Amino acid sequence: MPSKILIVGACGQIGSELTLALRDIHGDDAVVASDIKSPTSPDLIDGLFEILDATDFENFKTIVSNHNIDTVYMMAAMLSGTAEKFPEKGWDLNMTSLFNVLNLGKEKLVSKIFWPSSIAVFGPTTPKIDTPQQTIMEPTTVYGISKQAGERWCAYYNKRYGVDVRSIRYPGLISYKTPPGGGTTDYAIEIFHEALKSSNYTSFLSKDTVLPMMYMDDAINATISIMDAPAESVKIRSSYNLSSVSFTPEELYSEIKNHIPDFNMSYESDFRQDIADSWPDSIDDSEARSDWGWKHDFDLKMIVKEMLEGVKSLKKVN
Ligand code: SER
Protein backbone atom coordinates (compact mmCIF):
# COMPACT_ATOMS: atom_id res chain seq x y z
CA MET A 1 0.00 0.00 0.00
CA PRO A 2 1.44 3.45 -0.90
CA SER A 3 2.17 5.68 2.10
CA LYS A 4 -0.30 8.38 3.06
CA ILE A 5 -0.55 11.70 4.89
CA LEU A 6 -2.66 12.08 8.07
CA ILE A 7 -4.15 15.40 9.15
CA VAL A 8 -5.21 15.51 12.79
CA GLY A 9 -7.79 18.21 13.57
CA ALA A 10 -8.96 18.26 9.95
CA CYS A 11 -12.29 19.93 10.79
CA GLY A 12 -10.53 22.94 12.35
CA GLN A 13 -9.69 26.33 10.90
CA ILE A 14 -6.28 25.34 9.50
CA GLY A 15 -6.83 21.60 9.15
CA SER A 16 -9.80 21.94 6.82
CA GLU A 17 -7.93 24.07 4.28
CA LEU A 18 -4.71 22.09 4.66
CA THR A 19 -6.58 18.87 3.89
CA LEU A 20 -7.95 20.27 0.64
CA ALA A 21 -4.57 21.73 -0.37
CA LEU A 22 -2.78 18.42 0.28
CA ARG A 23 -5.47 16.48 -1.63
CA ASP A 24 -4.97 18.83 -4.58
CA ILE A 25 -1.24 18.13 -4.55
CA HIS A 26 -1.11 14.42 -3.69
CA GLY A 27 -4.54 13.14 -4.76
CA ASP A 28 -7.60 12.18 -2.68
CA ASP A 29 -6.36 8.66 -1.99
CA ALA A 30 -3.12 9.88 -0.43
CA VAL A 31 -4.61 12.05 2.33
CA VAL A 32 -6.52 10.86 5.41
CA ALA A 33 -8.40 13.56 7.31
CA SER A 34 -9.17 12.94 10.99
CA ASP A 35 -10.85 14.73 13.85
CA ILE A 36 -12.52 13.95 17.15
CA LYS A 37 -15.87 14.81 15.54
CA SER A 38 -17.46 13.86 12.23
CA PRO A 39 -17.03 16.34 9.40
CA THR A 40 -19.91 18.53 8.32
CA SER A 41 -18.24 20.06 5.28
CA PRO A 42 -19.06 18.14 2.08
CA ASP A 43 -15.43 18.44 0.94
CA LEU A 44 -14.23 16.49 3.97
CA ILE A 45 -17.12 13.99 3.96
CA ASP A 46 -16.20 12.99 0.41
CA GLY A 47 -12.60 11.97 1.15
CA LEU A 48 -10.85 9.48 3.44
CA PHE A 49 -11.83 10.33 7.02
CA GLU A 50 -11.23 8.75 10.46
CA ILE A 51 -12.51 9.69 13.90
CA LEU A 52 -9.37 10.21 16.00
CA ASP A 53 -8.94 11.36 19.59
CA ALA A 54 -5.47 12.91 19.45
CA THR A 55 -4.92 12.19 23.15
CA ASP A 56 -5.33 8.42 22.55
CA PHE A 57 -2.03 6.86 21.44
CA GLU A 58 -3.56 3.46 20.58
CA ASN A 59 -6.19 5.16 18.38
CA PHE A 60 -3.33 6.97 16.60
CA LYS A 61 -1.33 3.77 16.10
CA THR A 62 -4.30 1.90 14.61
CA ILE A 63 -5.00 4.61 12.05
CA VAL A 64 -1.31 5.03 11.18
CA SER A 65 -0.98 1.29 10.61
CA ASN A 66 -4.31 0.78 8.77
CA HIS A 67 -3.54 3.53 6.26
CA ASN A 68 0.24 3.18 6.08
CA ILE A 69 0.70 6.78 7.24
CA ASP A 70 4.14 8.27 6.65
CA THR A 71 3.56 11.98 7.41
CA VAL A 72 1.40 13.56 10.13
CA TYR A 73 0.15 17.14 10.40
CA MET A 74 -0.87 17.49 14.08
CA MET A 75 -3.27 20.45 13.94
CA ALA A 76 -5.55 19.72 16.94
CA ALA A 77 -5.18 22.25 19.77
CA MET A 78 -7.07 24.37 22.25
CA LEU A 79 -6.44 28.04 21.36
CA SER A 80 -5.53 30.93 23.65
CA GLY A 81 -8.96 32.25 24.64
CA THR A 82 -10.54 28.86 25.35
CA ALA A 83 -7.48 27.49 27.16
CA GLU A 84 -7.70 30.40 29.65
CA LYS A 85 -11.17 29.10 30.55
CA PHE A 86 -10.05 25.47 30.85
CA PRO A 87 -6.34 25.64 31.78
CA GLU A 88 -5.72 21.98 32.65
CA LYS A 89 -7.79 20.67 29.78
CA GLY A 90 -5.93 22.99 27.41
CA TRP A 91 -2.56 21.87 28.69
CA ASP A 92 -3.58 18.21 28.56
CA LEU A 93 -4.91 18.32 24.98
CA ASN A 94 -2.04 20.40 23.61
CA MET A 95 0.74 18.38 25.27
CA THR A 96 -0.66 14.83 25.09
CA SER A 97 -1.47 15.14 21.39
CA LEU A 98 2.06 16.40 20.72
CA PHE A 99 3.69 13.60 22.74
CA ASN A 100 1.59 11.04 20.89
CA VAL A 101 2.77 12.20 17.52
CA LEU A 102 6.39 12.63 18.63
CA ASN A 103 6.32 9.09 19.99
CA LEU A 104 5.02 7.80 16.64
CA GLY A 105 8.17 9.38 15.20
CA LYS A 106 10.40 7.95 17.92
CA GLU A 107 9.00 4.45 17.30
CA LYS A 108 9.65 4.97 13.57
CA LEU A 109 5.94 4.47 12.80
CA VAL A 110 5.90 7.74 10.84
CA SER A 111 8.80 9.54 9.20
CA LYS A 112 7.79 13.23 9.10
CA ILE A 113 5.73 15.41 11.45
CA PHE A 114 4.35 18.94 11.32
CA TRP A 115 3.31 20.62 14.55
CA PRO A 116 2.17 24.25 14.75
CA SER A 117 3.51 26.71 17.28
CA SER A 118 2.33 30.30 17.67
CA ILE A 119 3.26 33.90 18.44
CA ALA A 120 1.73 33.01 21.82
CA VAL A 121 5.13 31.58 22.85
CA PHE A 122 6.19 35.19 23.42
CA GLY A 123 5.23 37.25 26.46
CA PRO A 124 5.32 40.73 27.97
CA THR A 125 9.11 40.65 28.45
CA THR A 126 9.79 39.78 24.79
CA PRO A 127 10.97 42.63 22.51
CA LYS A 128 7.74 43.68 20.77
CA ILE A 129 8.98 45.05 17.46
CA ASP A 130 10.56 42.68 14.92
CA THR A 131 10.66 40.00 17.59
CA PRO A 132 13.79 37.92 16.88
CA GLN A 133 13.82 34.16 16.34
CA GLN A 134 15.84 33.67 19.54
CA THR A 135 14.75 35.95 22.35
CA ILE A 136 13.21 36.14 25.82
CA MET A 137 10.12 33.93 25.96
CA GLU A 138 8.00 34.20 29.08
CA PRO A 139 4.46 33.41 27.88
CA THR A 140 1.65 34.23 30.31
CA THR A 141 -1.15 32.13 28.79
CA VAL A 142 -1.80 28.40 29.11
CA TYR A 143 -1.78 28.15 25.32
CA GLY A 144 1.54 30.00 25.10
CA ILE A 145 3.12 27.88 27.83
CA SER A 146 1.98 24.69 26.03
CA LYS A 147 3.40 25.92 22.72
CA GLN A 148 6.71 26.99 24.26
CA ALA A 149 7.10 23.67 26.09
CA GLY A 150 6.04 21.88 22.90
CA GLU A 151 8.77 23.63 20.92
CA ARG A 152 11.39 22.45 23.40
CA TRP A 153 10.04 18.88 23.13
CA CYS A 154 10.18 19.03 19.32
CA ALA A 155 13.83 20.13 19.45
CA TYR A 156 14.56 17.42 22.05
CA TYR A 157 12.97 14.59 20.04
CA ASN A 158 14.81 15.76 16.94
CA LYS A 159 18.20 15.87 18.67
CA ARG A 160 17.83 12.82 20.90
CA TYR A 161 15.79 10.45 18.71
CA GLY A 162 16.28 11.88 15.20
CA VAL A 163 12.55 12.61 14.80
CA ASP A 164 11.98 14.77 11.69
CA VAL A 165 9.55 17.25 13.23
CA ARG A 166 9.04 20.67 11.66
CA SER A 167 7.20 23.67 13.06
CA ILE A 168 6.28 27.29 12.48
CA ARG A 169 4.99 29.98 14.85
CA TYR A 170 1.75 31.05 13.19
CA PRO A 171 0.57 34.62 13.70
CA GLY A 172 -3.19 35.28 13.84
CA LEU A 173 -4.69 33.48 10.86
CA ILE A 174 -7.46 35.04 8.79
CA SER A 175 -9.77 32.84 6.73
CA TYR A 176 -13.45 32.48 5.88
CA LYS A 177 -14.01 28.83 4.93
CA THR A 178 -14.02 27.33 8.45
CA PRO A 179 -14.63 29.40 11.61
CA PRO A 180 -11.77 29.64 14.11
CA GLY A 181 -12.28 28.42 17.66
CA GLY A 182 -11.48 30.53 20.68
CA GLY A 183 -8.45 32.55 19.61
CA THR A 184 -7.41 36.08 20.61
CA THR A 185 -6.91 37.07 16.98
CA ASP A 186 -10.41 35.96 15.94
CA TYR A 187 -11.76 39.54 15.95
CA ALA A 188 -10.05 39.90 12.56
CA ILE A 189 -12.41 37.23 11.17
CA GLU A 190 -15.64 38.07 13.04
CA ILE A 191 -15.37 41.65 11.78
CA PHE A 192 -15.93 40.57 8.15
CA HIS A 193 -19.02 38.51 8.96
CA GLU A 194 -20.54 41.36 10.99
CA ALA A 195 -19.57 44.04 8.45
CA LEU A 196 -21.56 42.17 5.81
CA LYS A 197 -24.42 41.17 8.10
CA SER A 198 -25.21 44.24 10.18
CA SER A 199 -22.63 46.91 9.25
CA ASN A 200 -21.71 47.05 12.97
CA TYR A 201 -19.00 45.29 14.94
CA THR A 202 -17.80 45.60 18.53
CA SER A 203 -14.16 44.59 18.72
CA PHE A 204 -13.02 42.76 21.86
CA LEU A 205 -9.55 44.29 21.38
CA SER A 206 -8.85 48.03 21.63
CA LYS A 207 -8.41 50.06 18.48
CA ASP A 208 -4.63 50.39 18.74
CA THR A 209 -3.76 46.74 19.52
CA VAL A 210 -1.14 45.78 16.93
CA LEU A 211 -0.82 42.06 16.21
CA PRO A 212 1.00 40.00 13.58
CA MET A 213 -1.56 38.47 11.20
CA MET A 214 -1.57 36.32 8.06
CA TYR A 215 -4.00 35.24 5.36
CA MET A 216 -4.74 31.51 5.42
CA ASP A 217 -3.42 30.90 1.89
CA ASP A 218 0.00 32.19 2.99
CA ALA A 219 -0.09 30.00 6.11
CA ILE A 220 -0.96 26.90 4.08
CA ASN A 221 1.85 27.66 1.63
CA ALA A 222 4.32 28.06 4.49
CA THR A 223 3.18 24.78 6.04
CA ILE A 224 3.55 22.82 2.82
CA SER A 225 6.87 24.54 1.97
CA ILE A 226 8.56 23.69 5.26
CA MET A 227 7.38 20.07 4.94
CA ASP A 228 8.65 19.85 1.34
CA ALA A 229 12.04 21.40 2.16
CA PRO A 230 15.08 19.11 2.31
CA ALA A 231 15.71 18.06 5.93
CA GLU A 232 19.07 19.85 6.03
CA SER A 233 17.41 23.20 5.15
CA VAL A 234 15.19 23.00 8.22
CA LYS A 235 17.89 24.10 10.63
CA ILE A 236 15.63 25.23 13.46
CA ARG A 237 13.91 22.25 15.08
CA SER A 238 11.99 24.12 17.76
CA SER A 239 9.83 26.40 15.59
CA TYR A 240 10.34 29.15 12.98
CA ASN A 241 9.15 32.74 13.30
CA LEU A 242 6.77 33.48 10.43
CA SER A 243 5.33 36.83 9.43
CA SER A 244 3.45 38.73 6.76
CA VAL A 245 1.47 41.76 7.99
CA SER A 246 0.77 43.55 11.27
CA PHE A 247 -2.21 45.81 11.87
CA THR A 248 -4.56 47.20 14.50
CA PRO A 249 -8.36 46.76 14.66
CA GLU A 250 -8.66 50.41 13.62
CA GLU A 251 -6.49 49.88 10.52
CA LEU A 252 -8.53 46.83 9.57
CA TYR A 253 -11.75 48.79 10.14
CA SER A 254 -10.60 51.61 7.91
CA GLU A 255 -9.64 49.24 5.08
CA ILE A 256 -13.04 47.51 5.30
CA LYS A 257 -14.73 50.94 5.26
CA ASN A 258 -13.17 51.55 1.85
CA HIS A 259 -15.47 48.78 0.61
CA ILE A 260 -18.45 49.28 3.00
CA PRO A 261 -18.64 53.03 3.73
CA ASP A 262 -21.45 52.81 6.33
CA PHE A 263 -19.67 50.16 8.42
CA ASN A 264 -19.39 51.13 12.13
CA MET A 265 -16.92 49.80 14.65
CA SER A 266 -16.96 50.17 18.42
CA TYR A 267 -14.52 48.81 20.99
CA GLU A 268 -15.13 46.90 24.21
CA SER A 269 -12.07 45.00 25.42
CA ASP A 270 -12.56 41.72 27.26
CA PHE A 271 -10.10 39.27 28.89
CA ARG A 272 -8.42 38.72 25.53
CA GLN A 273 -7.00 42.27 25.63
CA ASP A 274 -4.40 41.18 28.23
CA ILE A 275 -3.44 38.22 26.06
CA ALA A 276 -3.05 40.41 22.97
CA ASP A 277 -1.04 42.98 24.95
CA SER A 278 1.44 40.27 25.94
CA TRP A 279 2.14 39.30 22.30
CA PRO A 280 4.51 40.96 19.80
CA ASP A 281 3.55 43.73 17.36
CA SER A 282 5.73 42.37 14.56
CA ILE A 283 7.97 39.39 13.91
CA ASP A 284 11.40 38.98 12.31
CA ASP A 285 11.09 35.87 10.14
CA SER A 286 14.35 36.22 8.20
CA GLU A 287 15.49 32.70 9.11
CA ALA A 288 12.40 31.07 7.58
CA ARG A 289 12.97 33.20 4.48
CA SER A 290 16.62 32.24 4.15
CA ASP A 291 16.50 28.59 5.32
CA TRP A 292 13.57 27.27 3.28
CA GLY A 293 12.56 30.17 1.02
CA TRP A 294 9.42 31.43 2.79
CA LYS A 295 7.74 34.48 1.29
CA HIS A 296 4.25 35.85 1.75
CA ASP A 297 1.85 37.09 -0.92
CA PHE A 298 -1.03 38.79 0.90
CA ASP A 299 -0.95 42.34 2.32
CA LEU A 300 -3.79 44.00 4.26
CA LYS A 301 -5.57 45.34 1.14
CA MET A 302 -5.57 41.91 -0.52
CA ILE A 303 -6.70 40.17 2.67
CA VAL A 304 -9.69 42.50 3.04
CA LYS A 305 -10.70 42.10 -0.61
CA GLU A 306 -10.45 38.29 -0.48
CA MET A 307 -12.27 38.06 2.85
CA LEU A 308 -15.19 40.24 1.76
CA GLU A 309 -15.59 38.26 -1.45
CA GLY A 310 -15.19 34.95 0.39
CA VAL A 311 -17.69 35.71 3.17
CA LYS A 312 -20.18 36.99 0.57
CA SER A 313 -19.85 33.78 -1.42
CA LEU A 314 -20.59 31.73 1.75
CA LYS A 315 -23.77 33.69 2.29
CA LYS A 316 -24.91 32.90 -1.27
CA VAL A 317 -24.37 29.18 -0.74
CA ASN A 318 -26.23 29.08 2.61
N1 SER B 1 -4.59 32.64 16.70
C1 SER B 1 -4.10 32.08 17.90
C2 SER B 1 -4.88 32.53 19.06
O1 SER B 1 -5.36 33.65 19.03
C3 SER B 1 -2.65 32.44 18.09
O2 SER B 1 -1.87 31.38 17.69
O3 SER B 1 -5.00 31.83 20.01
JSON list of N, CA and C and ligand atoms in Angstrom, two decimals, residues 79-80 118 143 170 172 183-185 279, ligand 1:
[
{"chain": "A", "resi": 79, "resn": "LEU", "atom": "N", "xyz": [-7.06, 26.73, 21.58]},
{"chain": "A", "resi": 79, "resn": "LEU", "atom": "CA", "xyz": [-6.44, 28.04, 21.36]},
{"chain": "A", "resi": 79, "resn": "LEU", "atom": "C", "xyz": [-6.45, 28.91, 22.62]},
{"chain": "A", "resi": 80, "resn": "SER", "atom": "N", "xyz": [-5.85, 30.11, 22.47]},
{"chain": "A", "resi": 80, "resn": "SER", "atom": "CA", "xyz": [-5.53, 30.93, 23.65]},
{"chain": "A", "resi": 80, "resn": "SER", "atom": "C", "xyz": [-6.74, 31.31, 24.50]},
{"chain": "A", "resi": 118, "resn": "SER", "atom": "N", "xyz": [3.12, 29.06, 17.76]},
{"chain": "A", "resi": 118, "resn": "SER", "atom": "CA", "xyz": [2.33, 30.30, 17.67]},
{"chain": "A", "resi": 118, "resn": "SER", "atom": "C", "xyz": [3.13, 31.48, 18.21]},
{"chain": "A", "resi": 143, "resn": "TYR", "atom": "N", "xyz": [-2.07, 28.51, 26.71]},
{"chain": "A", "resi": 143, "resn": "TYR", "atom": "CA", "xyz": [-1.78, 28.15, 25.32]},
{"chain": "A", "resi": 143, "resn": "TYR", "atom": "C", "xyz": [-0.31, 28.42, 25.00]},
{"chain": "A", "resi": 170, "resn": "TYR", "atom": "N", "xyz": [2.76, 30.30, 13.93]},
{"chain": "A", "resi": 170, "resn": "TYR", "atom": "CA", "xyz": [1.75, 31.05, 13.19]},
{"chain": "A", "resi": 170, "resn": "TYR", "atom": "C", "xyz": [1.39, 32.35, 13.91]},
{"chain": "A", "resi": 172, "resn": "GLY", "atom": "N", "xyz": [-1.73, 35.42, 13.93]},
{"chain": "A", "resi": 172, "resn": "GLY", "atom": "CA", "xyz": [-3.19, 35.28, 13.84]},
{"chain": "A", "resi": 172, "resn": "GLY", "atom": "C", "xyz": [-3.58, 34.95, 12.41]},
{"chain": "A", "resi": 183, "resn": "GLY", "atom": "N", "xyz": [-9.74, 31.88, 19.63]},
{"chain": "A", "resi": 183, "resn": "GLY", "atom": "CA", "xyz": [-8.45, 32.55, 19.61]},
{"chain": "A", "resi": 183, "resn": "GLY", "atom": "C", "xyz": [-8.58, 34.04, 19.93]},
{"chain": "A", "resi": 184, "resn": "THR", "atom": "N", "xyz": [-7.45, 34.65, 20.30]},
{"chain": "A", "resi": 184, "resn": "THR", "atom": "CA", "xyz": [-7.41, 36.08, 20.61]},
{"chain": "A", "resi": 184, "resn": "THR", "atom": "C", "xyz": [-7.43, 36.92, 19.34]},
{"chain": "A", "resi": 185, "resn": "THR", "atom": "N", "xyz": [-6.97, 36.33, 18.24]},
{"chain": "A", "resi": 185, "resn": "THR", "atom": "CA", "xyz": [-6.91, 37.07, 16.98]},
{"chain": "A", "resi": 185, "resn": "THR", "atom": "C", "xyz": [-8.20, 36.93, 16.15]},
{"chain": "A", "resi": 279, "resn": "TRP", "atom": "N", "xyz": [1.55, 39.85, 23.51]},
{"chain": "A", "resi": 279, "resn": "TRP", "atom": "CA", "xyz": [2.14, 39.30, 22.30]},
{"chain": "A", "resi": 279, "resn": "TRP", "atom": "C", "xyz": [2.85, 40.38, 21.48]},
{"chain": "B", "resi": 1, "resn": "SER", "atom": "N1", "xyz": [-4.59, 32.64, 16.70]},
{"chain": "B", "resi": 1, "resn": "SER", "atom": "C1", "xyz": [-4.10, 32.08, 17.90]},
{"chain": "B", "resi": 1, "resn": "SER", "atom": "C2", "xyz": [-4.88, 32.53, 19.06]},
{"chain": "B", "resi": 1, "resn": "SER", "atom": "O1", "xyz": [-5.36, 33.65, 19.03]},
{"chain": "B", "resi": 1, "resn": "SER", "atom": "C3", "xyz": [-2.65, 32.44, 18.09]},
{"chain": "B", "resi": 1, "resn": "SER", "atom": "O2", "xyz": [-1.87, 31.38, 17.69]},
{"chain": "B", "resi": 1, "resn": "SER", "atom": "O3", "xyz": [-5.00, 31.83, 20.01]}
]
